[in-house]
Amino acid sequence: MNTQESIQNGIQNAFKEHFEVELTKDQISLVPTRKEFEGTYTFVVFPFLRSTKKSPEESARLIGEYLKDNVPEVVDFNVVKGFLNLVLGNASWIDLFENIRSNPSFGQKPSNGQRVMVEYSSPNTNKPLHLGHLRNNFLGYSVAQILEANGYEVIKANLVNDRGIHICKSMVAYSKFGNNETPESLGIKGDHLAGKYYVLFDKEYKKEVQKLITEGKSKEQAEKEAPILLEAQNMLRLWEANDPEVVALWKKMNSWVYEGFEETYRKMGVSFDKYYYESDTYLLGKDIVEEGLKKGVFFQKEDKSTWVDLSSEGLDEKLVLRGDGTSVYMTQDMGTADLKYNDFKLDKSVYVVGNEQDYHFDVLFKIMRKLGRPYGDGLFHLSYGMVDLPSGKMKSREGTVVDADDLMDEMIQTAENHTKELGKIDGFTPEQATELYEILGMGALKYFLLKVDPKKRMLFNPQESIEFQGNTGPFIQYSHARIKSILRKAKQLGIEYKSTDFSGISSLHESEQNLIFILGEFEKKIQLAGQEYSPSVIAQYLFDLAKDYNRFYADVAIFQEDDPLLVSFRVALSEMTAKTIKKGMGLLGISVPDRM
RNA sequence: GGCCUUGUAGCUCAACUGGAUAGAGCAACUGCCUUCUAAGCAGUAGGUUUCAGGUUCGAGUCCUGACAGGGUCACCA
């Protein structure tokens, strides 16, 4: 039984004894005591005044007395209005620390027997990845790690959007203006080559529309009839008819893009267990439409188009299959949901997709539940906000995006400049230095994107946004490197701490207590992050942990201490902090250096 | 216009899901490197939590309404 539980027990008994009331454990919530008051846990008595039939102060005092007398962990208490602050003794701090450090699976829950798929990234193959994709990829990868730490078996999936009119746009532009350029001949990545032609298509298209308008067409007409658009539409038809020439071009350009993506993913540090391609899945889902019609979940209109009526659930009617029998996005997604389930027998399925698709997924999930899918309740849309620039929204077609590759390179470059300025690369080989810059640059970037609640839209200012001081990745990485330096010195001095018994320690510094307390919160935070699908919970926690450690570091001098037992204890406490930082940063997909 | 969502210090974000005097970082200002890494630590200053009501012992958090931003309401994906 841990400290919290024994306090809860004590409170239960106190209520029985003094007020003759039976409370259940989950009615008794303990909150951390605010910094300005003495104590570790606070019990709020206001909600129970009806059963205590006494003033808040009196009720709190009675419970406090009882706990002090009957719960060994509680050595003192104080009452402020209706808040009962409990003070824990040294022994329970040491106990708590021993518990944490003797747990070999700290930060990793045992298997819960459930399997979850996290689908993220899901790029289009007509353009390179940009800043928005970075948020998506880092989120998806991190959530996968967090779910794994919560005991799930996780499958990371990438559903590649490799077909459709937008892909044909790049292809048309390339075949018209490409002059047989290749990534090699241009010396650029394949995804950037495709992106170049996607932008070129848009330019050309706008030019043609303008020309048609001056020839007297209406804007709508011109936008529909621009020759280059007709070419793209024709190419899509040819592709669907398996035209050898179009398919060959499609394969060639896609393979370039995949090579480019692979390189970007490697730099991002993300990976996938399963790839799905829309060129394989885009015809799926029609059988589900049949099934839905039979079950009466869907209905047909006069033009033979198939719809679902969700008005009873507060939504509208929604098309699921066109009148001519061709698919829409929804059709495909219904089919893919079944495909994923049949491939892996999933208990849960997480879609990491931007919040502009909230409505779509709301509809999709409601449909799958109406159809009685066993996985219906396990579907979850991890909806995240856009990343805005000071100049506003990013648009690929107009080229106003922050390119993912460029940004990562810039971050690494900045890390290099910063490190050199601080003169911190003594004793590094060139390879080690390069690795360090990458760890720091990527750490800064990932932490910046993950520390914010995923649901919220966020602002990225290229000039100011990413710092190396304060609430940043490098700050946490720095704390880790500092501890590693302590551990190296401890080893050098021959200090034994791994199996030392610390129960003889009689007094702990306040910053040591704080540190033990926050270390003890780690598993709760992992659980919360898993429930909420929110890496920001972990990021926030790690910042607090690093801050508490740095406070401790400044407050006590580890090796100057006379008592060898205390020296060992402080080294052990440091080591545990480093382990927790490393594990936690791992959950965010961020590496930590041993030196920096 | 309907629906969804957001609004907290000059800026970027927190607030343990209804608890105490709303906290951090950046930017500004003050201190601290002859002992463990100053990418650090300590401190000063900065707030009518967009506004108006309501619910209650208690509201940034819940409800209603306004105002402002964003998204969506495609036979695009």
XYZ file of C-alpha atoms (C1' of nucleotides) in Angstrom:
673
model
C 0.000 0.000 0.000
C 1.404 3.398 -0.909
C 1.279 6.568 1.119
C -1.751 7.994 -0.623
C -3.749 4.851 -0.107
C -2.938 4.633 3.566
C -3.968 8.251 4.027
C -7.222 7.551 2.217
C -7.741 4.563 4.490
C -7.086 6.731 7.476
C -9.618 9.290 6.316
C -12.197 6.567 5.810
C -11.640 5.400 9.364
C -11.669 8.940 10.727
C -15.090 9.534 9.179
C -16.374 6.304 10.669
C -15.006 7.113 14.079
C -15.970 10.782 14.331
C -18.946 11.229 12.072
C -20.288 7.725 11.624
C -20.146 8.019 7.863
C -18.932 5.426 5.359
C -16.948 6.899 2.485
C -15.708 5.072 -0.578
C -12.092 5.549 -1.627
C -12.846 7.433 -4.807
C -14.801 10.031 -2.851
C -11.573 10.892 -1.071
C -9.311 12.840 -3.350
C -5.968 14.149 -2.234
C -4.409 17.056 -4.052
C -0.815 18.188 -3.817
C -0.437 20.977 -1.299
C 0.218 24.400 -2.708
C 3.785 25.574 -2.411
C 3.055 28.404 0.007
C 1.664 26.055 2.672
C 3.429 23.414 4.676
C 2.519 19.876 3.714
C 2.518 17.403 0.869
C -1.076 16.325 0.417
C -4.181 18.356 1.005
C -7.606 17.017 1.832
C -10.473 19.393 1.115
C -13.244 18.987 3.678
C -15.850 21.363 2.224
C -17.742 18.697 0.279
C -18.246 16.654 3.453
C -19.566 19.310 5.807
C -23.072 17.975 5.444
C -22.011 14.666 6.927
C -19.623 16.047 9.542
C -22.163 18.568 10.800
C -19.296 20.675 12.107
C -17.454 23.763 10.953
C -14.817 23.299 8.254
C -11.977 24.038 10.670
C -13.291 21.713 13.354
C -13.909 18.873 10.886
C -10.445 19.247 9.404
C -8.841 19.361 12.832
C -10.584 16.159 13.966
C -9.521 14.303 10.831
C -6.013 15.684 11.123
C -5.672 14.535 14.738
C -6.920 11.096 13.808
C -4.460 10.773 10.928
C -1.545 11.965 13.018
C -2.319 9.341 15.654
C -3.223 6.437 13.405
C -1.376 6.791 10.102
C 2.371 6.401 10.560
C 3.239 8.359 7.414
C 1.513 11.477 8.694
C 3.676 13.232 11.268
C 1.954 16.588 11.360
C -0.889 18.608 9.893
C -2.236 22.136 9.677
C -5.639 23.509 8.873
C -6.310 26.566 6.755
C -10.023 27.214 6.411
C -11.418 23.946 5.070
C -8.103 22.677 3.805
C -6.325 19.983 5.751
C -2.630 19.938 4.883
C -0.766 16.769 5.773
C 2.922 16.674 6.518
C 4.791 13.460 5.824
C 7.760 12.206 7.809
C 11.236 11.414 6.618
C 10.714 7.700 6.785
C 7.865 7.782 4.300
C 9.931 9.869 1.907
C 12.733 7.333 2.026
C 10.181 4.531 1.661
C 8.679 6.182 -1.371
C 12.073 6.618 -2.936
C 13.015 2.993 -2.271
C 9.757 1.922 -3.890
C 10.447 3.939 -6.978
C 13.989 2.842 -7.434
C 13.413 -0.839 -6.711
C 10.714 -1.062 -9.358
C 12.453 -2.437 -12.439
C 9.517 -1.602 -14.690
C 9.143 1.995 -13.507
C 7.312 3.881 -16.213
C 6.156 0.768 -18.053
C 2.858 -0.922 -17.234
C 2.448 -4.651 -17.799
C 0.541 -5.730 -20.893
C -3.186 -5.065 -20.747
C -3.840 -7.490 -23.562
C -5.214 -4.799 -25.839
C -4.090 -3.893 -29.300
C -4.279 -0.374 -30.671
C -3.422 1.101 -34.031
C -2.143 4.643 -34.278
C -2.472 5.974 -37.790
C -0.472 9.109 -38.390
C 1.555 11.003 -40.957
C -0.594 9.926 -43.925
C 1.112 12.177 -46.445
C 0.080 13.114 -49.976
C 2.623 12.047 -52.549
C 2.421 15.242 -54.555
C 4.371 17.494 -52.242
C 6.975 17.459 -49.484
C 6.147 17.517 -45.792
C 5.811 20.821 -43.979
C 5.603 22.145 -40.444
C 2.026 20.930 -39.970
C 3.151 17.406 -40.823
C 5.887 17.685 -38.229
C 3.288 18.252 -35.550
C 1.298 15.314 -36.862
C 4.268 12.952 -37.010
C 5.715 13.885 -33.643
C 2.284 13.608 -32.040
C 1.528 10.255 -33.622
C 4.867 8.747 -32.769
C 4.749 10.043 -29.209
C 1.200 8.863 -28.578
C 2.243 5.429 -29.815
C 5.095 5.368 -27.290
C 2.801 6.555 -24.520
C 0.185 3.913 -25.251
C 2.891 1.281 -25.244
C 4.030 2.450 -21.822
C 0.424 2.054 -20.710
C 0.480 -1.617 -21.592
C -0.979 -1.612 -25.080
C 0.414 -3.472 -28.025
C 0.759 -0.681 -30.567
C 0.794 -0.796 -34.348
C 1.962 2.398 -35.990
C 0.323 2.775 -39.388
C 0.796 5.151 -42.284
C -1.989 5.478 -44.839
C -0.323 6.995 -47.864
C -2.496 9.150 -50.057
C -0.891 8.216 -53.372
C -3.702 8.691 -55.858
C -6.312 11.178 -56.887
C -6.629 14.390 -58.784
C -4.008 16.238 -56.752
C -1.402 13.591 -57.570
C -2.314 13.883 -61.237
C -1.753 17.622 -61.091
C 1.921 17.152 -60.249
C 2.137 14.464 -62.930
C 0.591 16.620 -65.643
C 2.823 19.547 -64.856
C 5.857 17.311 -64.852
C 5.044 15.666 -68.159
C 4.446 19.062 -69.760
C 7.356 21.033 -68.351
C 9.622 18.475 -66.741
C 12.181 17.940 -69.512
C 12.916 14.543 -68.000
C 14.400 16.079 -64.912
C 15.188 13.682 -62.095
C 16.019 14.207 -58.435
C 19.604 13.318 -59.341
C 19.822 15.730 -62.255
C 18.465 18.546 -60.095
C 20.210 17.466 -56.925
C 17.009 17.738 -54.867
C 14.910 15.231 -52.966
C 12.170 13.469 -54.896
C 9.351 14.839 -52.775
C 10.608 18.343 -53.407
C 10.658 17.673 -57.118
C 7.011 16.579 -57.040
C 6.145 19.608 -54.932
C 7.811 21.903 -57.418
C 5.501 20.673 -60.157
C 2.451 20.835 -57.942
C 3.114 24.524 -57.423
C 3.843 24.936 -61.132
C 0.511 23.324 -61.993
C -1.322 25.819 -59.846
C 0.474 28.743 -61.446
C -0.297 27.493 -64.930
C -3.899 26.760 -63.987
C -4.430 30.274 -62.664
C -2.886 31.725 -65.793
C -5.274 29.730 -67.982
C -8.280 30.675 -65.911
C -7.359 34.309 -66.236
C -7.006 33.943 -69.977
C -10.421 32.311 -70.323
C -12.001 35.080 -68.297
C -10.550 37.740 -70.570
C -12.011 35.767 -73.466
C -15.418 36.295 -71.927
C -16.043 33.181 -69.814
C -17.452 33.445 -66.326
C -15.167 32.702 -63.409
C -16.897 29.416 -62.571
C -16.803 28.313 -66.183
C -13.171 29.217 -66.548
C -12.233 27.331 -63.395
C -13.944 24.232 -64.726
C -12.673 24.424 -68.270
C -9.023 25.355 -67.920
C -7.240 22.944 -70.302
C -4.595 21.888 -67.825
C -7.273 20.871 -65.323
C -9.042 18.850 -67.994
C -5.738 17.159 -68.675
C -5.360 16.242 -65.028
C -8.896 14.872 -64.900
C -8.246 12.889 -68.022
C -5.063 11.536 -66.524
C -6.970 10.376 -63.456
C -9.366 8.474 -65.721
C -6.459 6.906 -67.579
C -4.851 5.959 -64.284
C -8.026 4.268 -63.112
C -8.193 2.452 -66.443
C -4.661 1.222 -65.831
C -3.148 3.036 -68.803
C 0.446 1.738 -68.989
C 2.039 5.087 -69.725
C 0.271 6.961 -66.973
C 0.868 4.167 -64.497
C 4.555 4.153 -65.374
C 4.823 7.892 -64.770
C 2.887 7.531 -61.534
C 5.196 4.780 -60.338
C 8.297 6.707 -61.271
C 7.259 9.903 -59.527
C 5.931 8.072 -56.479
C 9.148 6.158 -56.033
C 11.037 9.460 -56.025
C 8.682 10.831 -53.411
C 8.985 7.735 -51.214
C 12.747 8.007 -51.234
C 12.432 11.609 -50.149
C 9.925 10.753 -47.412
C 12.108 7.960 -46.082
C 14.929 10.403 -45.585
C 12.642 12.885 -43.855
C 11.166 10.213 -41.585
C 14.647 9.063 -40.647
C 15.599 12.561 -39.610
C 12.332 12.972 -37.717
C 13.010 9.743 -35.906
C 9.591 8.263 -36.624
C 8.762 4.841 -37.995
C 5.828 2.668 -39.029
C 4.902 -0.966 -38.623
C 2.371 -1.011 -41.425
C 1.855 0.975 -44.617
C -1.481 1.255 -46.368
C -1.798 2.843 -49.801
C -4.920 4.517 -51.056
C -4.214 3.167 -54.509
C -4.993 -0.209 -52.930
C -7.840 0.865 -50.700
C -9.763 3.453 -52.700
C -12.302 0.973 -53.986
C -13.027 -0.519 -50.569
C -16.207 0.150 -48.716
C -18.778 -0.470 -51.435
C -19.731 -3.786 -49.867
C -20.312 -1.938 -46.611
C -22.714 0.341 -48.456
C -24.623 -2.767 -49.560
C -24.618 -4.073 -46.029
C -25.820 -0.741 -44.680
C -28.681 -0.661 -47.143
C -29.768 -4.167 -46.124
C -29.574 -3.271 -42.453
C -31.560 -0.113 -43.084
C -28.775 2.111 -41.810
C -28.419 3.743 -45.260
C -31.020 4.771 -47.800
C -31.057 5.621 -51.505
C -32.309 8.756 -53.162
C -33.985 8.924 -56.570
C -30.685 9.386 -58.379
C -29.463 6.112 -56.801
C -26.977 7.901 -54.543
C -26.660 6.357 -51.090
C -26.966 8.362 -47.881
C -26.946 7.978 -44.152
C -29.324 9.976 -41.994
C -27.681 11.137 -38.784
C -30.210 13.808 -37.913
C -31.271 11.864 -34.825
C -27.716 12.286 -33.537
C -27.590 15.969 -34.230
C -25.856 15.734 -37.594
C -27.116 15.968 -41.163
C -27.609 13.515 -43.949
C -24.323 12.467 -45.436
C -23.486 10.928 -48.790
C -21.721 7.561 -48.649
C -21.807 6.542 -52.338
C -22.412 8.542 -55.500
C -25.314 7.878 -57.810
C -22.996 6.498 -60.471
C -21.614 4.000 -57.986
C -18.264 5.703 -57.508
C -16.733 6.210 -54.093
C -16.414 9.266 -51.943
C -13.951 9.806 -49.121
C -16.386 8.351 -46.625
C -16.836 5.142 -48.604
C -13.147 4.561 -48.611
C -12.702 5.311 -44.935
C -15.435 2.867 -43.969
C -13.659 0.211 -45.983
C -10.289 1.041 -44.495
C -11.676 0.851 -40.961
C -12.802 -2.709 -41.627
C -9.521 -3.539 -43.329
C -7.470 -2.383 -40.361
C -9.648 -4.341 -37.979
C -9.492 -7.501 -40.049
C -5.716 -7.218 -40.378
C -5.007 -6.830 -36.684
C -8.135 -7.462 -34.582
C -7.830 -4.065 -32.978
C -9.373 -3.039 -29.690
C -8.736 0.599 -30.417
C -7.923 2.662 -33.443
C -6.504 6.159 -33.205
C -6.531 8.542 -36.163
C -4.059 11.400 -35.872
C -5.635 13.920 -38.214
C -6.028 17.694 -38.125
C -9.127 19.268 -36.604
C -10.490 20.458 -39.930
C -11.715 16.885 -40.268
C -13.595 16.760 -36.969
C -16.930 16.538 -38.701
C -15.817 13.805 -41.073
C -14.608 11.542 -38.287
C -17.622 12.260 -36.167
C -19.742 10.982 -39.029
C -17.474 8.030 -39.800
C -17.451 6.781 -36.221
C -21.209 7.178 -35.855
C -21.722 5.162 -39.024
C -19.431 2.347 -37.887
C -21.284 2.186 -34.576
C -24.651 2.160 -36.301
C -23.390 -0.732 -38.373
C -22.604 -2.517 -35.132
C -18.873 -2.876 -35.655
C -17.210 -4.519 -32.641
C -14.464 -1.913 -32.710
C -16.923 0.980 -32.956
C -16.370 2.239 -29.441
C -12.610 1.987 -29.780
C -12.405 4.539 -32.576
C -10.767 7.802 -31.637
C -9.920 10.880 -33.642
C -6.845 12.551 -32.179
C -7.670 15.947 -33.521
C -4.962 18.550 -33.400
C -4.889 22.230 -34.225
C -3.121 23.872 -37.090
C 0.288 25.450 -36.781
C 0.013 29.050 -37.872
C 2.713 31.414 -38.994
C 2.764 35.088 -38.047
C 1.736 35.726 -41.644
C -1.262 33.419 -41.268
C -2.115 30.010 -42.590
C 0.247 27.874 -44.613
C -0.791 26.858 -48.123
C 1.172 24.292 -50.112
C -0.230 25.317 -53.440
C 0.926 28.854 -52.934
C 4.289 27.851 -51.578
C 3.767 29.696 -48.276
C 4.865 26.788 -46.132
C 7.677 26.102 -43.737
C 9.279 23.055 -45.281
C 9.940 20.194 -42.863
C 13.396 19.353 -44.197
C 14.517 22.969 -44.215
C 13.245 23.576 -40.720
C 14.950 20.509 -39.278
C 18.225 21.458 -40.925
C 17.945 24.985 -39.597
C 17.289 23.730 -36.090
C 20.342 21.517 -36.192
C 22.419 24.371 -37.533
C 21.188 26.651 -34.777
C 22.043 24.014 -32.203
C 25.538 23.823 -33.630
C 26.054 27.575 -33.538
C 24.706 27.782 -30.031
C 26.881 24.949 -28.750
C 29.993 26.407 -30.314
C 29.221 29.808 -28.847
C 29.086 28.248 -25.406
C 32.350 26.455 -26.135
C 31.015 23.104 -25.096
C 32.529 20.704 -27.558
C 35.868 20.065 -25.926
C 36.698 16.396 -26.132
C 34.086 15.619 -28.773
C 35.053 13.836 -31.980
C 33.554 15.413 -35.107
C 31.084 12.521 -35.322
C 30.017 12.948 -31.707
C 29.612 16.681 -32.220
C 27.427 16.145 -35.276
C 25.303 13.672 -33.375
C 24.938 16.116 -30.489
C 23.759 18.941 -32.743
C 21.143 16.676 -34.201
C 19.935 15.519 -30.781
C 19.698 19.097 -29.544
C 18.174 20.628 -32.647
C 15.565 17.916 -33.014
C 14.943 17.911 -29.275
C 14.202 21.631 -29.331
C 11.855 21.256 -32.287
C 9.968 18.226 -31.011
C 9.584 19.614 -27.530
C 8.326 22.899 -28.919
C 5.609 21.160 -30.919
C 4.665 18.637 -28.239
C 4.536 20.787 -25.127
C 1.313 22.412 -26.288
C -2.034 20.707 -25.801
C -2.653 18.937 -29.148
C -6.171 20.300 -29.433
C -5.004 23.874 -29.513
C -3.867 25.677 -32.586
C -0.441 27.114 -32.113
C 1.718 29.864 -33.444
C 5.148 29.303 -34.897
C 7.359 32.302 -35.279
C 10.502 31.240 -37.140
C 12.517 34.097 -35.668
C 11.534 33.670 -32.055
C 9.726 30.432 -31.436
C 12.458 27.982 -30.773
C 14.736 28.735 -27.896
C 17.305 26.717 -26.011
C 16.593 28.196 -22.610
C 13.676 27.968 -20.249
C 10.816 25.607 -21.016
C 12.568 23.846 -23.882
C 13.899 20.475 -24.941
C 17.549 21.461 -24.468
C 16.843 22.608 -20.903
C 15.673 19.108 -20.042
C 18.472 17.524 -22.052
C 20.915 19.725 -20.186
C 19.628 18.527 -16.836
C 20.179 14.970 -17.972
C 23.723 15.673 -19.155
C 24.477 17.342 -15.846
C 23.376 14.293 -13.899
C 25.413 12.034 -16.127
C 28.406 14.144 -15.244
C 27.621 13.641 -11.551
C 27.407 9.904 -12.084
C 30.750 9.838 -13.874
C 32.338 11.625 -10.960
C 30.675 9.284 -8.467
C 32.130 6.350 -10.304
C 35.528 7.966 -10.323
C 35.346 8.538 -6.590
C 34.238 4.955 -6.103
C 30.965 5.910 -4.437
C 28.667 2.953 -3.933
C 24.967 3.736 -4.085
C 23.121 1.147 -6.128
C 22.226 -1.198 -3.282
C 22.781 1.065 -0.313
C 20.095 1.053 2.372
C 18.978 4.624 3.021
C 16.604 4.007 5.914
C 19.136 5.501 8.316
C 18.839 8.972 6.852
C 17.383 11.266 9.444
C 16.770 14.534 7.666
C 16.020 15.460 4.120
C 16.374 18.802 2.469
C 13.148 20.337 1.178
C 14.347 20.156 -2.404
C 15.079 16.458 -1.912
C 11.531 15.854 -0.732
C 10.164 17.750 -3.707
C 12.261 15.696 -6.052
C 11.141 12.393 -4.557
C 7.550 13.539 -4.709
C 7.678 14.458 -8.365
C 9.508 11.260 -9.284
C 6.622 9.425 -7.671
C 4.176 11.212 -9.968
C 5.694 9.836 -13.168
C 3.490 6.782 -13.558
C 0.335 8.776 -12.895
C 1.355 11.221 -15.595
C 1.964 8.415 -18.082
C -1.495 7.113 -17.358
C -3.044 10.544 -17.769
C -1.142 11.167 -20.999
C -2.448 7.836 -22.281
C -6.044 8.557 -21.332
C -5.945 11.961 -22.944
C -3.681 11.021 -25.853
C -1.633 14.018 -24.880
C 2.176 14.119 -24.963
C 1.965 17.631 -23.511
C 1.238 16.055 -20.128
C 4.614 14.329 -20.268
C 6.382 17.419 -21.596
C 5.023 19.573 -18.807
C 5.972 16.952 -16.261
C 9.537 16.668 -17.511
C 9.976 20.408 -17.350
C 8.829 20.438 -13.734
C 11.061 17.497 -12.938
C 14.121 19.112 -14.510
C 13.369 22.332 -12.688
C 13.092 20.530 -9.355
C 16.349 18.756 -10.045
C 18.189 21.955 -10.902
C 16.850 23.471 -7.719
C 18.160 20.510 -5.764
C 21.458 20.772 -7.607
C 21.826 24.399 -6.599
C 20.647 23.838 -3.011
C 22.819 20.929 -1.947
C 26.396 20.137 -2.790
C 26.470 16.427 -3.419
C 30.119 15.617 -2.975
C 30.827 18.198 -0.262
C 28.539 16.396 2.141
C 30.343 14.815 5.141
C 27.872 11.985 5.735
C 28.755 9.258 3.193
C 25.232 7.860 3.428
C 23.795 11.190 2.292
C 26.308 11.409 -0.542
C 25.217 7.983 -1.778
C 21.596 8.936 -1.407
C 22.001 12.088 -3.443
C 23.805 10.226 -6.172
C 21.048 7.626 -6.212
C 18.411 10.349 -6.338
C 20.247 11.945 -9.249
C 20.495 8.670 -11.087
C 16.775 8.019 -10.671
C 16.025 11.485 -12.017
C 18.215 10.870 -15.063
C 16.455 7.570 -15.727
C 13.060 9.222 -15.499
C 14.074 12.059 -17.803
C 15.436 9.612 -20.330
C 12.341 7.438 -20.226
C 10.012 10.429 -20.375
C 11.836 12.088 -23.231
C 11.762 8.723 -25.010
C 7.970 8.879 -24.776
C 8.188 12.153 -26.681
C 10.574 10.658 -29.212
C 13.414 12.847 -27.962
C 16.933 11.589 -27.264
C 19.032 12.840 -24.398
C 22.807 13.286 -24.550
C 25.236 12.208 -21.828
C 27.282 15.340 -22.332
C 26.511 18.726 -23.768
C -26.642 31.542 -41.288
C -26.388 26.175 -38.552
C -22.928 23.170 -35.946
C -17.910 22.508 -33.711
C -13.829 24.926 -31.375
C -10.676 28.632 -29.033
C -10.244 33.302 -25.985
C -5.610 33.432 -19.296
C 0.774 38.628 -18.055
C 3.609 42.485 -23.823
C 4.662 37.274 -26.354
C 4.367 31.578 -26.100
C 1.957 28.317 -22.897
C 0.221 25.894 -17.664
C -3.449 25.403 -14.004
C -3.770 17.852 -11.313
C -10.752 17.996 -14.599
C -15.077 22.715 -9.344
C -10.564 24.164 -4.513
C -6.679 28.186 -1.145
C -3.419 34.437 -2.805
C -4.339 32.010 -11.261
C 1.466 29.555 -12.286
C 5.989 28.786 -15.781
C 9.170 30.262 -19.850
C 10.546 34.300 -23.222
C 11.301 39.589 -23.332
C 12.841 43.790 -19.151
C 15.468 44.762 -14.574
C 18.840 42.785 -9.832
C 22.044 39.377 -7.850
C 25.043 34.325 -8.011
C 30.727 30.787 -11.543
C 38.787 29.786 -7.200
C 34.480 23.240 -5.165
C 29.571 18.532 -8.831
C 28.337 21.601 -16.529
C 25.747 29.352 -15.617
C 21.824 25.764 -21.989
C 21.728 26.803 -14.661
C 19.907 29.094 -9.774
C 17.671 33.070 -6.725
C 14.890 37.634 -6.963
C 11.911 42.310 -8.919
C 8.116 43.746 -12.103
C 4.036 42.236 -15.062
C -3.545 39.805 -14.335
C -10.819 42.736 -13.562
C -8.728 34.900 -16.799
C -12.794 38.961 -23.668
C -17.593 40.927 -21.606
C -22.601 40.396 -18.951
C -25.520 37.342 -16.119
C -26.420 32.484 -13.510
C -25.464 27.751 -10.547
C -22.650 27.103 -4.982
C -19.439 26.981 0.708
C -16.017 28.074 -3.677
C -15.863 29.368 -10.982
C -10.305 30.455 -15.491
C -12.904 25.617 -15.235
C -20.153 24.141 -15.327
C -24.870 26.814 -17.617
C -27.108 31.077 -20.654
C -26.197 35.166 -23.721
C -23.049 38.665 -26.235
C -18.187 39.917 -28.606
C -13.735 38.239 -31.239
C -10.570 34.516 -33.854
C -10.429 29.603 -36.341
C -12.714 25.289 -38.546
C -16.713 22.908 -40.979
C -21.461 22.526 -43.294
C -18.170 19.447 -51.169
C -20.837 14.129 -55.321
C -12.251 17.168 -52.644
C -8.970 14.016 -49.785
